[in-house]
XYZ file of C-alpha atoms in Angstrom:
496
model
C 4.766 -24.110 5.163
C 6.651 -22.752 2.162
C 5.034 -20.888 -0.699
C 7.018 -21.663 -3.854
C 10.785 -22.067 -4.001
C 12.784 -19.817 -1.697
C 16.000 -18.490 -3.229
C 19.196 -17.432 -1.532
C 18.923 -13.825 -0.375
C 21.388 -11.034 0.270
C 20.432 -8.100 2.467
C 22.675 -5.024 2.258
C 22.867 -1.826 4.277
C 22.565 -0.963 7.961
C 21.783 -3.625 10.556
C 20.985 -2.940 14.211
C 20.621 -5.533 16.963
C 21.264 -5.929 20.672
C 24.819 -6.878 21.536
C 23.880 -7.031 25.212
C 21.243 -5.578 27.490
C 23.127 -2.313 27.590
C 24.432 -2.022 24.043
C 23.048 -1.910 20.524
C 25.431 -2.986 17.778
C 25.051 -0.978 14.568
C 26.572 -2.448 11.414
C 26.949 0.030 8.555
C 27.678 -1.060 4.981
C 26.952 -4.585 6.109
C 25.629 -7.710 4.450
C 23.615 -10.672 5.685
C 23.288 -13.716 3.460
C 20.241 -15.925 3.963
C 20.143 -19.419 2.482
C 17.188 -21.259 0.990
C 16.302 -22.672 4.422
C 15.923 -19.183 5.860
C 19.115 -19.347 7.928
C 21.825 -16.712 8.098
C 24.759 -18.170 6.136
C 27.239 -15.304 6.475
C 27.578 -11.770 7.853
C 29.887 -8.997 6.649
C 30.135 -5.892 8.771
C 31.388 -2.329 8.418
C 32.709 -2.665 4.885
C 33.683 0.431 2.931
C 30.454 0.273 0.930
C 27.531 -2.044 0.300
C 29.116 -2.920 -3.041
C 32.238 -4.147 -1.257
C 30.073 -6.031 1.258
C 28.187 -7.702 -1.582
C 31.355 -8.737 -3.411
C 32.976 -10.124 -0.262
C 30.026 -12.151 0.928
C 29.186 -13.622 -2.487
C 32.807 -14.614 -2.932
C 32.958 -16.165 0.523
C 29.863 -18.277 -0.123
C 30.509 -19.005 -3.777
C 27.093 -17.653 -4.718
C 26.308 -16.195 -8.148
C 24.587 -12.806 -7.966
C 22.159 -13.861 -10.720
C 20.855 -16.627 -8.470
C 20.373 -14.418 -5.408
C 17.582 -12.018 -4.435
C 19.360 -8.818 -3.377
C 17.811 -6.022 -1.294
C 19.586 -2.809 -0.248
C 18.389 -0.339 2.386
C 17.725 3.281 1.505
C 18.582 6.350 3.575
C 16.908 6.310 7.007
C 16.271 2.555 6.748
C 17.765 -0.299 8.753
C 17.237 -3.972 9.446
C 16.248 -4.946 12.985
C 15.468 -8.386 14.463
C 11.813 -9.350 14.513
C 9.958 -8.547 17.698
C 8.966 -11.351 20.067
C 5.641 -11.106 21.886
C 5.846 -13.405 24.897
C 2.226 -12.911 26.000
C -0.819 -12.248 23.807
C -4.422 -13.479 23.833
C -5.438 -14.010 20.208
C -9.221 -14.289 20.763
C -9.267 -11.025 22.712
C -7.967 -8.945 19.798
C -11.404 -7.469 18.923
C -11.489 -6.012 22.448
C -8.135 -4.205 22.167
C -8.636 -0.807 23.773
C -11.877 -1.809 25.503
C -11.351 -1.971 29.234
C -13.133 1.106 30.596
C -12.728 1.546 34.331
C -12.572 -2.149 35.146
C -9.880 -4.028 37.004
C -8.678 -7.508 36.134
C -11.352 -9.814 37.579
C -14.283 -7.609 36.518
C -12.770 -7.177 33.061
C -12.494 -10.951 32.618
C -16.171 -11.433 33.429
C -17.507 -8.465 31.448
C -15.343 -8.471 28.317
C -12.997 -11.401 28.077
C -14.878 -14.605 28.753
C -17.809 -13.698 26.450
C -15.444 -12.868 23.579
C -13.298 -15.955 24.056
C -16.276 -18.308 24.279
C -17.620 -16.921 20.993
C -14.595 -18.321 19.138
C -16.279 -21.735 19.060
C -17.903 -20.286 15.943
C -15.030 -21.146 13.598
C -16.020 -18.558 10.994
C -15.756 -15.898 13.680
C -12.482 -17.391 14.936
C -11.000 -17.383 11.434
C -11.886 -13.711 11.025
C -10.364 -12.721 14.377
C -7.291 -14.939 14.204
C -6.403 -13.965 10.662
C -6.649 -10.317 11.693
C -4.479 -10.652 14.798
C -1.766 -12.663 13.041
C -1.560 -10.210 10.163
C -1.770 -7.177 12.424
C 1.015 -8.333 14.725
C 3.196 -9.149 11.707
C 2.560 -5.647 10.386
C 4.042 -4.328 13.640
C 7.178 -6.435 13.197
C 6.214 -9.300 15.527
C 7.776 -12.386 14.004
C 7.191 -14.627 17.042
C 4.161 -14.719 19.337
C 3.207 -16.834 22.350
C -0.558 -17.049 21.945
C -3.265 -17.943 24.415
C -6.202 -19.308 22.432
C -9.425 -20.596 24.085
C -10.758 -23.806 25.585
C -12.169 -24.802 22.187
C -9.916 -27.341 20.458
C -11.171 -26.613 16.942
C -10.588 -22.877 17.260
C -7.180 -23.380 18.873
C -6.116 -25.711 16.071
C -7.339 -23.160 13.541
C -5.057 -20.527 15.082
C -2.096 -22.882 14.676
C -3.080 -23.529 11.052
C -3.281 -19.819 10.288
C 0.068 -19.002 11.900
C 1.731 -21.677 9.787
C -0.028 -20.609 6.582
C 0.648 -16.889 6.995
C 4.188 -17.558 8.196
C 4.370 -16.272 11.762
C 6.483 -18.191 14.274
C 4.121 -19.050 17.105
C 3.489 -20.978 20.266
C -0.216 -21.778 20.436
C -1.835 -22.674 23.746
C -5.191 -24.326 24.301
C -6.341 -22.680 27.561
C -7.110 -24.871 30.581
C -9.622 -23.607 33.160
C -11.518 -26.294 35.041
C -12.398 -24.759 38.415
C -16.114 -24.526 39.117
C -17.487 -21.287 40.484
C -14.744 -18.901 39.364
C -15.032 -19.796 35.688
C -18.432 -19.123 34.117
C -20.500 -22.249 33.557
C -20.714 -21.447 29.839
C -16.926 -21.262 29.480
C -14.913 -23.803 31.412
C -13.544 -27.322 31.141
C -15.870 -30.029 32.449
C -13.067 -31.610 34.447
C -9.308 -31.827 34.804
C -9.385 -34.991 32.688
C -11.310 -33.222 29.936
C -8.893 -30.278 29.974
C -5.865 -32.528 29.685
C -7.411 -34.609 26.912
C -8.269 -31.462 24.951
C -4.723 -30.173 25.422
C -3.338 -33.416 24.039
C -5.620 -33.091 21.014
C -4.115 -29.710 20.205
C -0.577 -30.994 20.717
C -1.315 -33.831 18.294
C -2.750 -31.397 15.755
C 0.256 -29.092 15.882
C 2.593 -32.055 15.561
C 0.600 -33.132 12.514
C 0.991 -29.829 10.686
C 4.556 -29.033 11.836
C 6.150 -32.310 13.019
C 9.398 -30.764 14.244
C 7.683 -27.675 15.716
C 9.923 -25.718 13.368
C 7.594 -22.725 13.080
C 4.528 -23.510 15.180
C 4.656 -25.321 18.516
C 2.186 -26.117 21.299
C 2.482 -24.419 24.666
C 0.775 -25.694 27.809
C -1.571 -23.028 29.126
C -3.189 -23.166 32.562
C -4.960 -19.805 32.467
C -3.957 -18.815 35.972
C -4.126 -20.474 39.366
C -7.633 -19.216 40.299
C -9.056 -20.752 37.110
C -7.423 -24.141 37.629
C -7.647 -27.010 40.063
C -4.427 -28.539 41.406
C -5.337 -31.680 39.454
C -5.189 -29.978 36.069
C -1.981 -28.126 36.932
C -0.273 -31.309 38.086
C -1.516 -33.056 34.950
C -0.047 -30.335 32.750
C 3.252 -30.605 34.638
C 3.309 -34.321 33.870
C 2.616 -33.612 30.182
C 5.443 -31.112 30.189
C 7.880 -33.599 31.667
C 6.910 -36.161 29.056
C 7.076 -33.893 26.034
C 9.421 -31.048 26.992
C 6.837 -28.418 26.063
C 6.894 -24.781 27.085
C 4.180 -23.575 29.453
C 2.643 -20.172 30.091
C 0.399 -18.666 32.736
C -0.197 -15.516 34.782
C 1.180 -14.560 38.168
C 0.648 -11.688 40.622
C -0.934 -9.380 38.082
C -3.421 -7.678 40.381
C -3.656 -7.232 44.155
C -7.175 -8.685 44.266
C -6.016 -11.710 42.289
C -3.132 -12.296 44.709
C -5.564 -12.175 47.618
C -7.870 -14.635 45.846
C -5.009 -17.083 45.311
C -4.239 -16.902 49.029
C -7.843 -17.815 49.803
C -7.987 -20.665 47.285
C -4.582 -22.139 48.161
C -4.022 -21.218 51.837
C -1.542 -24.035 52.375
C 0.804 -22.886 49.577
C 2.072 -19.742 51.255
C 2.473 -17.718 48.058
C 1.294 -17.467 44.458
C 4.622 -18.737 43.104
C 4.553 -21.711 45.462
C 1.177 -22.772 44.051
C 2.809 -23.365 40.685
C 5.940 -24.786 42.267
C 4.059 -27.380 44.287
C 2.211 -28.467 41.141
C 5.499 -28.908 39.270
C 4.999 -26.047 36.819
C 7.613 -23.613 38.111
C 10.605 -24.581 35.987
C 12.869 -23.344 33.208
C 10.167 -23.867 30.566
C 7.541 -21.682 32.239
C 6.716 -18.126 31.114
C 4.955 -16.136 33.838
C 3.099 -13.026 32.719
C 2.959 -9.764 34.716
C 4.677 -10.499 38.060
C 3.684 -7.075 39.355
C 3.251 -7.940 43.036
C 5.927 -10.569 43.634
C 7.500 -10.758 47.059
C 11.247 -11.056 47.604
C 10.805 -14.736 48.409
C 8.793 -15.362 45.247
C 11.378 -13.582 43.129
C 14.114 -15.745 44.599
C 12.079 -18.917 44.017
C 11.348 -18.003 40.385
C 15.030 -17.291 39.831
C 15.991 -20.593 41.459
C 13.594 -22.508 39.193
C 14.796 -20.469 36.167
C 11.262 -19.567 35.124
C 10.884 -16.540 32.846
C 8.724 -13.420 33.094
C 6.742 -11.629 30.404
C 6.585 -7.932 31.273
C 3.292 -6.418 30.068
C 3.464 -2.694 30.855
C 0.521 -1.583 28.674
C -1.873 -4.029 30.287
C -0.559 -3.397 33.784
C -1.339 0.297 33.338
C -4.628 -0.155 31.479
C -6.147 -2.415 34.135
C -4.577 -0.463 37.023
C -2.667 -3.566 38.044
C 0.553 -1.861 39.078
C 4.164 -1.328 38.022
C 6.398 -4.347 37.513
C 10.065 -3.953 38.494
C 12.182 -5.202 35.608
C 15.521 -4.080 37.071
C 14.693 -5.914 40.294
C 13.869 -9.055 38.302
C 17.167 -8.855 36.449
C 19.026 -8.362 39.712
C 17.319 -11.508 40.993
C 18.655 -13.375 37.957
C 15.314 -13.722 36.133
C 15.146 -13.475 32.343
C 12.463 -11.082 31.102
C 10.725 -10.496 27.769
C 7.912 -8.218 26.637
C 4.246 -9.002 26.087
C 1.479 -6.922 24.565
C -1.133 -8.851 26.593
C -3.823 -7.954 24.089
C -6.496 -7.148 25.075
C -5.653 -6.123 28.596
C -3.009 -4.242 26.654
C -4.518 -1.866 24.133
C -1.936 -2.298 21.382
C -0.691 -5.288 19.355
C 2.682 -3.541 18.981
C 5.764 -4.726 20.860
C 7.374 -1.373 20.018
C 4.574 0.232 22.025
C 5.218 -2.238 24.846
C 8.912 -1.319 24.749
C 8.304 2.406 25.063
C 5.732 1.829 27.804
C 8.348 -0.281 29.593
C 10.636 2.746 29.725
C 7.849 4.950 31.073
C 6.681 2.421 33.664
C 10.261 2.062 34.895
C 10.220 5.787 35.583
C 7.079 5.395 37.666
C 8.895 2.678 39.608
C 11.811 5.092 40.070
C 9.512 7.871 41.275
C 8.767 5.862 44.430
C 12.436 5.232 45.257
C 14.119 7.605 47.672
C 17.806 6.882 47.069
C 19.057 8.934 44.118
C 21.403 6.286 42.731
C 18.812 3.521 43.072
C 16.220 5.786 41.433
C 18.413 6.044 38.342
C 19.074 2.297 38.311
C 15.327 1.592 38.170
C 14.998 3.387 34.837
C 15.226 1.276 31.682
C 17.148 2.639 28.713
C 16.331 2.541 25.013
C 18.925 -0.181 24.580
C 17.489 -2.277 27.398
C 13.873 -2.258 26.236
C 14.878 -3.097 22.657
C 16.807 -6.029 24.141
C 13.646 -7.088 25.980
C 11.742 -6.916 22.675
C 14.160 -9.268 20.900
C 16.860 -11.276 22.672
C 15.008 -11.136 25.995
C 11.918 -12.639 24.398
C 13.997 -15.284 22.648
C 15.480 -16.349 26.001
C 12.011 -16.555 27.540
C 10.773 -18.875 24.796
C 13.893 -21.040 24.612
C 14.770 -19.708 21.150
C 17.959 -17.796 21.960
C 19.986 -20.023 19.625
C 17.568 -19.516 16.728
C 16.347 -15.904 16.721
C 16.888 -12.489 18.275
C 19.935 -11.214 16.400
C 21.969 -11.295 13.199
C 24.396 -14.154 13.787
C 25.421 -16.963 11.460
C 23.275 -20.021 12.022
C 20.243 -18.143 13.308
C 16.973 -18.004 11.387
C 16.460 -14.735 9.520
C 13.527 -13.299 11.486
C 13.775 -9.592 10.777
C 12.058 -6.353 9.914
C 13.038 -3.508 7.633
C 12.429 -0.216 9.403
C 12.043 2.956 7.332
C 11.835 6.424 8.869
C 10.711 9.740 7.391
C 13.587 11.838 6.060
C 12.936 15.580 6.035
C 13.984 17.523 2.915
C 15.283 21.099 2.994
C 11.753 22.245 2.194
C 10.568 20.813 5.484
C 8.470 18.194 3.695
C 9.191 14.474 3.723
C 11.315 12.975 0.976
C 9.300 10.495 -1.070
C 5.928 11.640 0.198
C 3.467 13.321 -2.150
C 1.447 16.298 -1.051
C -1.578 18.039 -2.505
C -3.338 21.128 -1.251
C -6.713 19.854 -0.080
C -6.751 17.642 -3.152
C -6.436 20.590 -5.578
C -2.926 20.388 -6.996
C 0.594 20.765 -5.682
C 3.753 22.798 -6.053
C 5.091 26.232 -5.174
C 2.127 28.103 -6.602
C -0.305 26.187 -4.444
C 1.820 26.682 -1.360
C 2.148 30.377 -2.119
C -1.618 30.593 -2.379
C -1.847 29.571 1.244
C -3.439 26.163 0.935
C -2.618 23.592 3.610
C -0.704 20.613 2.088
C -2.563 17.307 2.506
C -0.707 14.008 2.415
C -1.460 11.926 -0.658
C 0.026 8.435 -0.849
C 2.862 6.954 1.227
C 2.915 7.887 4.918
C 6.248 7.469 6.743
C 4.725 7.855 10.187
C 5.625 10.133 13.091
C 9.427 9.928 13.018
C 11.167 12.851 11.311
C 14.863 12.361 10.554
C 16.642 15.622 9.734
C 20.013 14.153 8.874
C 22.097 15.443 11.755
C 21.004 12.850 14.346
C 23.412 10.240 15.686
C 22.344 6.606 15.383
C 21.678 6.471 19.121
C 19.289 9.387 18.639
C 17.665 7.750 15.602
C 16.965 4.602 17.609
C 15.472 6.652 20.450
C 13.234 8.552 18.021
C 12.040 5.277 16.511
C 11.342 3.772 19.941
C 9.314 6.712 21.188
C 7.572 7.786 17.963
C 7.589 4.771 15.644
C 4.650 2.571 14.652
C 3.624 0.062 11.990
C 3.992 2.671 9.230
C 7.741 2.352 9.743
C 7.687 -1.453 9.400
C 8.298 -1.748 5.665
C 9.030 -5.463 5.323
C 8.978 -8.461 7.654
C 10.677 -11.832 7.198
C 10.217 -15.028 9.211
C 12.769 -17.764 8.595
C 13.765 -15.949 5.436
C 10.230 -15.815 4.067
C 8.782 -12.367 3.326
C 5.504 -12.350 5.255
C 4.581 -8.647 5.277
C 5.340 -5.620 3.144
C 4.003 -2.094 2.810
C 4.833 0.854 0.581
């Protein structure tokens, strides 16, 4: 959905994106031209100045500067691809940070199912879904793979809101038809009912976005314990017919893995449950994958299924430490998920930094020194997971994830706090407990209090290398540093 007429745009300054898993490419004095369809039309890199970059790219495209919206970065600012959240539960957002001492199955019963079932109240759903879409955008998330609920009306509302606000999204109506494990007040009546409801949501999304250009359906069996084989096989058939993505959970928690073994004793493993139902394929995104066996990892790689790594949730619910390096070595593509509300934060940047820390916990249990170092994820690698890795998981690698001609301009402007010689931030206003400012106040011993713009926790002193700047942003940045966000060229979020 477009609001008004979108003009050609020219973005000038510093651009940073992943060149590979191991390398960030930093383009200084660069230019990215975005056409009226939100696609990158041209890229100029490492010119002598932004003025030269502007002249070259306008000349190349034959654009008149008067007909173009031009934006130039300031000091300590850079453009970065939009983050991609490959696993988030929209109706659980009000519970973010609420998990106490519970583990997965207890947490579902105590916190999750009651909150999700309450979304059948569409006024409540609108309040929650509007908040989560806007909040994730404010953290730079331009694409999200959402789990909704079993309620068709509420699920369709989430799709409507994503399209209206402008976030790229996959929206999944959750299927959970097994009696006994799902609460009676919150489950599908039958496999047939679950599949029919799923088709209703698919039809709705096709009605509002016929080409699935911004919003698309995603088939969503909650996880094997919640589903009968009938509903999973039915979803696999739907997937074959329509080519839809699918998402579910796998091997998140040791108790869950044991439960799957009891429910599906003939399968032999959690991964084989999905495989035998026809869901383990190159369009499946599996969340967590903490307790996979070697055989399961090999099977997932063979089927080319993807994994959403959710380090915040895995720690919060004491689920365990997923092994991203091991997954990569198996040949599995991996992205990042916030897993709100098992994960406490809607920020993919937070998920990225937690991914680095969790990889160090994995390394701590490895004896061989060289292998210990290999387990650790670098700044470059987790930022890859947050962008190009997520794009690969969702089948969007040709459309988003970097600054290449032909891709959609899904991006964020990141601004960091630059420290002046006084030790205070440039551009920030200070007062002394609300009673004036300046040298006299400081000399009087009052404590300066921030008044106005807040640049967050990252202090840039001016002598850092760009590798160091990116590390400081990863480990200390938050939504205060996300100044502007674009999806398909449309500005969808901005802050001072």
